[in-house]
mmCIF file of C-alpha atoms in Angstrom:
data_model
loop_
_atom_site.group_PDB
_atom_site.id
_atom_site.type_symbol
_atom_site.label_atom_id
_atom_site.label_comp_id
_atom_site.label_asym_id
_atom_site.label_seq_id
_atom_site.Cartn_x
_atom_site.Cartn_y
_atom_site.Cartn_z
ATOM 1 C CA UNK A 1 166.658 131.230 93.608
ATOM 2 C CA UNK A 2 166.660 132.773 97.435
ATOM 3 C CA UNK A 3 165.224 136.442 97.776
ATOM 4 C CA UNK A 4 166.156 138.289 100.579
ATOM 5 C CA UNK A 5 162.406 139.146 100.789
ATOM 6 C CA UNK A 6 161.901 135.564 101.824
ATOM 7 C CA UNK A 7 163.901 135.566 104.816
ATOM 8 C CA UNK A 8 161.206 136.629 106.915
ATOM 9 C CA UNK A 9 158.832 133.636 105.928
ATOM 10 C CA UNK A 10 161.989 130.932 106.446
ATOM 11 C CA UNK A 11 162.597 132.807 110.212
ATOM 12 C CA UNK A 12 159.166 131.670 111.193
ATOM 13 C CA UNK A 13 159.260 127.672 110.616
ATOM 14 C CA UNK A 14 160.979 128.047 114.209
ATOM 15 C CA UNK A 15 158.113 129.163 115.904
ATOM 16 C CA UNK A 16 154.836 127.203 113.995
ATOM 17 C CA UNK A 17 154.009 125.720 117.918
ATOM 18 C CA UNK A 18 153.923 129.153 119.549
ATOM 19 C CA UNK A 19 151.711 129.577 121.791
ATOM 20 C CA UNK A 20 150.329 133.073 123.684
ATOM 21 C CA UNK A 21 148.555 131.387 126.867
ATOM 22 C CA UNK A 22 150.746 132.623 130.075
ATOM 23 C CA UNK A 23 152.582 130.251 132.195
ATOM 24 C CA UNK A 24 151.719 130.935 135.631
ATOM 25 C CA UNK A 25 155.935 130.588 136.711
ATOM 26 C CA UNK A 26 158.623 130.774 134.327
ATOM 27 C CA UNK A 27 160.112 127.540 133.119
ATOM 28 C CA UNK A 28 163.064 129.277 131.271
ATOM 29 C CA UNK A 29 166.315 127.926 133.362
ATOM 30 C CA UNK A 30 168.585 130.132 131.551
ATOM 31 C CA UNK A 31 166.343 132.980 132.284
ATOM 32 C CA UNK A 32 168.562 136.016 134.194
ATOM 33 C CA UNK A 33 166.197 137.380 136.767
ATOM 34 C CA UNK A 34 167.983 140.911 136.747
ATOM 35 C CA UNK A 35 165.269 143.568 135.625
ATOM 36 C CA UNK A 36 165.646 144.679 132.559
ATOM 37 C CA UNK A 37 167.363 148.214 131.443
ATOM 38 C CA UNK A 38 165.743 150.876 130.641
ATOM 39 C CA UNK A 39 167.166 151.806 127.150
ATOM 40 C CA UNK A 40 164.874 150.697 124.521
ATOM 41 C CA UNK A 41 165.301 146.876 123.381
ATOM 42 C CA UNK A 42 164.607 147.259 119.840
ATOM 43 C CA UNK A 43 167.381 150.093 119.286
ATOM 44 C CA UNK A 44 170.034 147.579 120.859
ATOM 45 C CA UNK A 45 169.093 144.648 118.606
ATOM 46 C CA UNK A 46 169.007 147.136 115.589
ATOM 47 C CA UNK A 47 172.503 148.422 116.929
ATOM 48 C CA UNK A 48 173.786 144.923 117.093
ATOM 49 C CA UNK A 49 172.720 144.007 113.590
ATOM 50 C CA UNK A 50 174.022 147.637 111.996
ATOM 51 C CA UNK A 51 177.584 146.531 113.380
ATOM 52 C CA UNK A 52 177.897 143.441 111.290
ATOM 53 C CA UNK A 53 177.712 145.727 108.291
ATOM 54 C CA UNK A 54 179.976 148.799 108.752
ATOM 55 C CA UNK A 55 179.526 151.844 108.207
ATOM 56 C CA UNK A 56 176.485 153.060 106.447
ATOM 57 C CA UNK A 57 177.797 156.827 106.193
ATOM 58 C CA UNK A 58 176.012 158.119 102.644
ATOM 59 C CA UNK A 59 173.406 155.388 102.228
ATOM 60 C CA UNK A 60 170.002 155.743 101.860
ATOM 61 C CA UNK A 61 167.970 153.694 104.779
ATOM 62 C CA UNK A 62 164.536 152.356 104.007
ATOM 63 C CA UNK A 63 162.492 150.913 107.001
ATOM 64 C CA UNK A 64 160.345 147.579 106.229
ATOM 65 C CA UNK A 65 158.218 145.996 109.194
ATOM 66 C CA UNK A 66 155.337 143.088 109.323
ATOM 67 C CA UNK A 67 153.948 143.141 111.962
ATOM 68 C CA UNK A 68 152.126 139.467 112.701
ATOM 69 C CA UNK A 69 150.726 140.410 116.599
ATOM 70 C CA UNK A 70 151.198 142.675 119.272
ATOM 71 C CA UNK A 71 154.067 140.272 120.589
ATOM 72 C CA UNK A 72 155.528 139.302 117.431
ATOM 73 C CA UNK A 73 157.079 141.524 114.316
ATOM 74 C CA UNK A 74 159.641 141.376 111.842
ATOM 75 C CA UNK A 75 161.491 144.646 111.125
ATOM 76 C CA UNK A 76 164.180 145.745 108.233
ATOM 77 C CA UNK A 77 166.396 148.307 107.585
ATOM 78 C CA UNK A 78 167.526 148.583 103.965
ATOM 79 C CA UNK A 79 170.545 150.857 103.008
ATOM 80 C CA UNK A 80 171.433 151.808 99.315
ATOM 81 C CA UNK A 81 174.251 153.412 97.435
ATOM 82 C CA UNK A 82 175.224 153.524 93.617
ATOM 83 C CA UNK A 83 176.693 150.782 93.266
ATOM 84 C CA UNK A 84 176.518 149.156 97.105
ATOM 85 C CA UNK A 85 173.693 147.601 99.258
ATOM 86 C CA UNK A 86 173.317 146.588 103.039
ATOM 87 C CA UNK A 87 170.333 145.094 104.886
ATOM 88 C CA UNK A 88 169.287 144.004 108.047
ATOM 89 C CA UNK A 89 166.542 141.774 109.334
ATOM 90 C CA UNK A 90 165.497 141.145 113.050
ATOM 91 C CA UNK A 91 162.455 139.281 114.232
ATOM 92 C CA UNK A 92 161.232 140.184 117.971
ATOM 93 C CA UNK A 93 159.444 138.910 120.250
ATOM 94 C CA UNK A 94 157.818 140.074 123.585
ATOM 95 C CA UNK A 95 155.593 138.004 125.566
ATOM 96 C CA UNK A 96 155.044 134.195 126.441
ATOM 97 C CA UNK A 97 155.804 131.516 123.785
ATOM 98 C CA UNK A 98 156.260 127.733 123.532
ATOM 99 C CA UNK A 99 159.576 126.820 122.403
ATOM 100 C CA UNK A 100 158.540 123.873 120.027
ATOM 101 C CA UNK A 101 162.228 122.542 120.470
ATOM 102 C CA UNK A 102 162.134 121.760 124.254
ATOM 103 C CA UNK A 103 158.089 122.025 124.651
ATOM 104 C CA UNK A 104 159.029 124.574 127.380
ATOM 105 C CA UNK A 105 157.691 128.152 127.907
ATOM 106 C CA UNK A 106 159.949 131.526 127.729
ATOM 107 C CA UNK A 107 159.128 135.094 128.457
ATOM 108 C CA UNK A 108 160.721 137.239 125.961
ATOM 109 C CA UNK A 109 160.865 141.158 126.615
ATOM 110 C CA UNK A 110 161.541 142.847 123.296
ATOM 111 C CA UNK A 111 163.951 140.192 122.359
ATOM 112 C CA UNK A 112 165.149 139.429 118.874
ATOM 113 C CA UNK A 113 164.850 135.411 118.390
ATOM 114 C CA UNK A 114 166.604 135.639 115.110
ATOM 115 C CA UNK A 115 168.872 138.619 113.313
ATOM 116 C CA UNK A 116 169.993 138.668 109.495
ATOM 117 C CA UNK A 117 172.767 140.752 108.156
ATOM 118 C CA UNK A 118 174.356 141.010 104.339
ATOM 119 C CA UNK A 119 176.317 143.381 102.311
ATOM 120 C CA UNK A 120 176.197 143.497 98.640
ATOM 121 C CA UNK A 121 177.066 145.186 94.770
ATOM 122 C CA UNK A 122 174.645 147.109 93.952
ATOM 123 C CA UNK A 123 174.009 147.158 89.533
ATOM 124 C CA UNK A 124 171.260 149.106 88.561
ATOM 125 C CA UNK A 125 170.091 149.324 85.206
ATOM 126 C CA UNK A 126 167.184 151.493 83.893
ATOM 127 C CA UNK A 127 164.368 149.853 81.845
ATOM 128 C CA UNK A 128 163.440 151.158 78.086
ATOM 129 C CA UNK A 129 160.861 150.098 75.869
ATOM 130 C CA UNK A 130 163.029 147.614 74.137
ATOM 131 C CA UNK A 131 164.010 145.910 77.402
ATOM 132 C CA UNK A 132 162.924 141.867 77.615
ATOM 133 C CA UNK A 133 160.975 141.567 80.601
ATOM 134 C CA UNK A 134 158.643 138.992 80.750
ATOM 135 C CA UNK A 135 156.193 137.060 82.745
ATOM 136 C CA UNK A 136 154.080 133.781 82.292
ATOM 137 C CA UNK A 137 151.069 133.798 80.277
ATOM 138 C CA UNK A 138 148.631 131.162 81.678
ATOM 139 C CA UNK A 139 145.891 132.349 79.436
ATOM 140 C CA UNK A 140 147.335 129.573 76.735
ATOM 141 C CA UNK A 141 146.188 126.577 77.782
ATOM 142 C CA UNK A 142 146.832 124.296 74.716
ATOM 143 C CA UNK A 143 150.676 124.551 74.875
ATOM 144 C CA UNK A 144 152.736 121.885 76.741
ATOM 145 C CA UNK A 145 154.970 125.136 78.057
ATOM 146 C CA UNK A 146 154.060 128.201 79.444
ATOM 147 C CA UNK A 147 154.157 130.515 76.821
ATOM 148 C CA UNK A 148 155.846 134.096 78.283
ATOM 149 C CA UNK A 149 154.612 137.368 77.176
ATOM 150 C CA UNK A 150 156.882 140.499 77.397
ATOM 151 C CA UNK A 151 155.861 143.145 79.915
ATOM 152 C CA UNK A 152 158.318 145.413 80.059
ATOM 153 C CA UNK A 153 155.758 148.561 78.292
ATOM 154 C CA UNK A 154 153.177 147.419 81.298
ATOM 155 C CA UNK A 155 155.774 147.959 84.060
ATOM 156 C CA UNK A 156 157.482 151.084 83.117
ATOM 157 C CA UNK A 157 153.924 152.360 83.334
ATOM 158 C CA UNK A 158 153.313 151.113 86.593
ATOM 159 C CA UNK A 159 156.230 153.021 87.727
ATOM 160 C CA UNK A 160 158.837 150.106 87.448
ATOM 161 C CA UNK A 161 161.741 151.758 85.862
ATOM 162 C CA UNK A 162 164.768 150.149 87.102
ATOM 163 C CA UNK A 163 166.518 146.651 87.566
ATOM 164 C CA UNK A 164 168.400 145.829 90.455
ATOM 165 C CA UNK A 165 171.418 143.250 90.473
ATOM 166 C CA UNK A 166 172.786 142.331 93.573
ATOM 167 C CA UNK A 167 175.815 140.077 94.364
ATOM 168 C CA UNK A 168 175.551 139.607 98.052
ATOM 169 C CA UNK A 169 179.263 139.297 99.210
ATOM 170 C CA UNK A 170 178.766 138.693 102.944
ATOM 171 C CA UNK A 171 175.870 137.352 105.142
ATOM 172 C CA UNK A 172 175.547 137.187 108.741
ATOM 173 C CA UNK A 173 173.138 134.816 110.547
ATOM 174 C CA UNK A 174 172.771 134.683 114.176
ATOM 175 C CA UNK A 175 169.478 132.737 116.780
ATOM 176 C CA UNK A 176 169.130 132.915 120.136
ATOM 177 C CA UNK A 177 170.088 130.734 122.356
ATOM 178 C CA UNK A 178 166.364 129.862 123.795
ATOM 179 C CA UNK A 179 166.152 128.527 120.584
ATOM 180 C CA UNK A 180 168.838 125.740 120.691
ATOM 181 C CA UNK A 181 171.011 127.891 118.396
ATOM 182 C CA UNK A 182 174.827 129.085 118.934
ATOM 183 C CA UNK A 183 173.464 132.972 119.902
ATOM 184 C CA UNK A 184 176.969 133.536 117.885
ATOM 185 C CA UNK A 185 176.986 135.758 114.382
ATOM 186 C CA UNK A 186 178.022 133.364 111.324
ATOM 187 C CA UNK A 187 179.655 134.642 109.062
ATOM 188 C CA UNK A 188 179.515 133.442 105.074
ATOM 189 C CA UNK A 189 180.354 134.713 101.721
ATOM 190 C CA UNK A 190 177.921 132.819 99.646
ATOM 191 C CA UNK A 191 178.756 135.525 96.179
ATOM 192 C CA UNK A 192 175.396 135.179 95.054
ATOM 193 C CA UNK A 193 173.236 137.571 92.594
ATOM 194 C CA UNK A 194 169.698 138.003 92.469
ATOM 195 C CA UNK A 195 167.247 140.651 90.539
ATOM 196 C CA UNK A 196 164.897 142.593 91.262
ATOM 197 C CA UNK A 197 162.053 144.821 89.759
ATOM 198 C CA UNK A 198 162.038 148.196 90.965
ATOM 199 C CA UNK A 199 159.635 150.925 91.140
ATOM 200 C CA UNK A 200 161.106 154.103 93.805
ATOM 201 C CA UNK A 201 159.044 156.955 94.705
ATOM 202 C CA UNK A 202 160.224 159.629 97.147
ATOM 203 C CA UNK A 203 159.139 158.176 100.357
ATOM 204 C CA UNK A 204 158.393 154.339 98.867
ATOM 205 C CA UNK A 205 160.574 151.541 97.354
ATOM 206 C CA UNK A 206 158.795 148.456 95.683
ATOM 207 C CA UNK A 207 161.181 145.618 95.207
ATOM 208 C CA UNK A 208 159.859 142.307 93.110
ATOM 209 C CA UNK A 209 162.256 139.226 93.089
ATOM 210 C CA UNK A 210 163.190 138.447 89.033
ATOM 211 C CA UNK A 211 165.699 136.514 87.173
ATOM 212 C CA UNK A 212 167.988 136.535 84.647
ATOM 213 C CA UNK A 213 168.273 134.235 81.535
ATOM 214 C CA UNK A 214 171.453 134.410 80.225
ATOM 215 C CA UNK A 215 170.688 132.069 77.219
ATOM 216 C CA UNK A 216 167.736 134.596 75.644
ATOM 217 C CA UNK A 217 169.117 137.485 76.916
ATOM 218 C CA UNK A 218 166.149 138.381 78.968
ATOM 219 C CA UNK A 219 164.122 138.940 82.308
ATOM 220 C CA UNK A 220 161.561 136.974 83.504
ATOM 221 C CA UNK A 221 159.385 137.250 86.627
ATOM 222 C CA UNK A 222 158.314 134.199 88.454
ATOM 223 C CA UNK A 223 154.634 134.543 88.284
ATOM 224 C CA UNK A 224 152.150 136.820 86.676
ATOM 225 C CA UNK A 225 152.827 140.581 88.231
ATOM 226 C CA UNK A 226 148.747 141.013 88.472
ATOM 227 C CA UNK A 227 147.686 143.578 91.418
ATOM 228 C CA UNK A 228 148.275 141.237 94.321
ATOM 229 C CA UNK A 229 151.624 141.445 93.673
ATOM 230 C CA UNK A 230 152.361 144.838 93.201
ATOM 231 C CA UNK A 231 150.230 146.461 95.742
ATOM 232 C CA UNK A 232 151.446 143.785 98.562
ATOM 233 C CA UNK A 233 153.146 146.625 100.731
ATOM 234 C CA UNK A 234 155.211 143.818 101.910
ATOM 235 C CA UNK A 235 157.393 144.271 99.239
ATOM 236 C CA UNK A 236 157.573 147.980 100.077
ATOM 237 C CA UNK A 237 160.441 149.988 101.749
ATOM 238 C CA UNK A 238 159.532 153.831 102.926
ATOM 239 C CA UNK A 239 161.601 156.186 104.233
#
């Protein structure tokens, strides 16, 4: 099942040859030689990417970024309603890097390589002690299946209190051109639903990728939810 959490690691199979050594003359035909403006790059891709969503007028934004080098990060913007959720995902890039398409160098100057958009319906339901939530239990080793333990006590502890269902209604896709793609936003309406575990603070937002079983009536993680997991701030939103 896709999370939107794992957009950032499928964004970066385009760019496994990079390189940071410097060119000594650009070998980027279709680069414009104009100097750059003076407004500030990252705004204008975020601006680009907010208007493939609409409005966001009484949402709650959360901020996400990974940062993997000086000259390369992934940021999000996360916005949250009731019943409604938006999200945006650009990766930058600023600096010299082998395209391993062409095998040719570009300069990029604060330039987003690849943008992700999607709107979605937003359920949330609020965990009790008699909610199924479960996870694997690798402990028993003499079964031919994984036996599952529930965990739902163990995460309301930890904070978790809340399930999250969201039907993503509309995505929007879009990679630059130095990058052999269309530099055009595609629009889809893939209609699908995915889960997550939630834990929200005041200034934080954990969100764990789960699913549903609609046979047993029940929630099940997709590994054990040991520390690793849940104090990975890459699954953390803040304010």
């Amino acid at each position: 099942m896709k999370s939107i959490f794992q957009i950032t690691l499928l964004s970066l199979v385009f760019f496994t040859g990079a390189c940071s050594t410097k060119p000594t003359t650009p070998e980027d035909p279709l680069k414009d030689s104009t100097p750059t403006t003076p407004e500030d790059p990252p705004a204008r891709i975020f601006q680009n990417a907010l208007e493939q969503i609409g409005s966001t007028e009484g949402f709650t934004q959360w901020n996400r970024e990974e940062k993997f080098s000086a000259e390369h990060s992934i940021k999000e913007q996360l916005f949250l309603s009731e019943n409604s959720l938006k999200k945006i995902n650009v990766q930058v890039y600023n600096g010299w890097y082998l395209n391993p398409i062409t095998g040719k160098y570009f300069m990029y100057e604060n330039e987003a390589l690849t943008q992700y958009a999607l709107e979605g319906d937003l359920v949330i339901t609020v965990i009790t002690n008699d909610f199924n939530l479960t996870e694997p239990d690798y402990s028993i080793t003499d079964t031919p299946e994984i036996v599952r333990v529930n965990i739902s006590k163990k995460m309301l502890a930890k904070g978790f209190t809340e399930i999250y269902k969201v039907t993503t209604t509309v995505e929007n896709n879009w990679t630059s051109t130095k990058l052999s793609g269309s530099g055009l936003w595609e629009k889809s309406t893939p209609n699908t639903t995915e889960y997550y575990l939630v834990k929200r603070r005041a200034r934080t937002l954990q969100m764990i990728a789960i699913y549903y079983d609609e046979t047993l009536d029940e929630y099940g993680t997709y590994g054990v939810l040991d520390e690793n997991v849940l104090n990975n701030i890459l699954l953390s939103y803040t304010l």
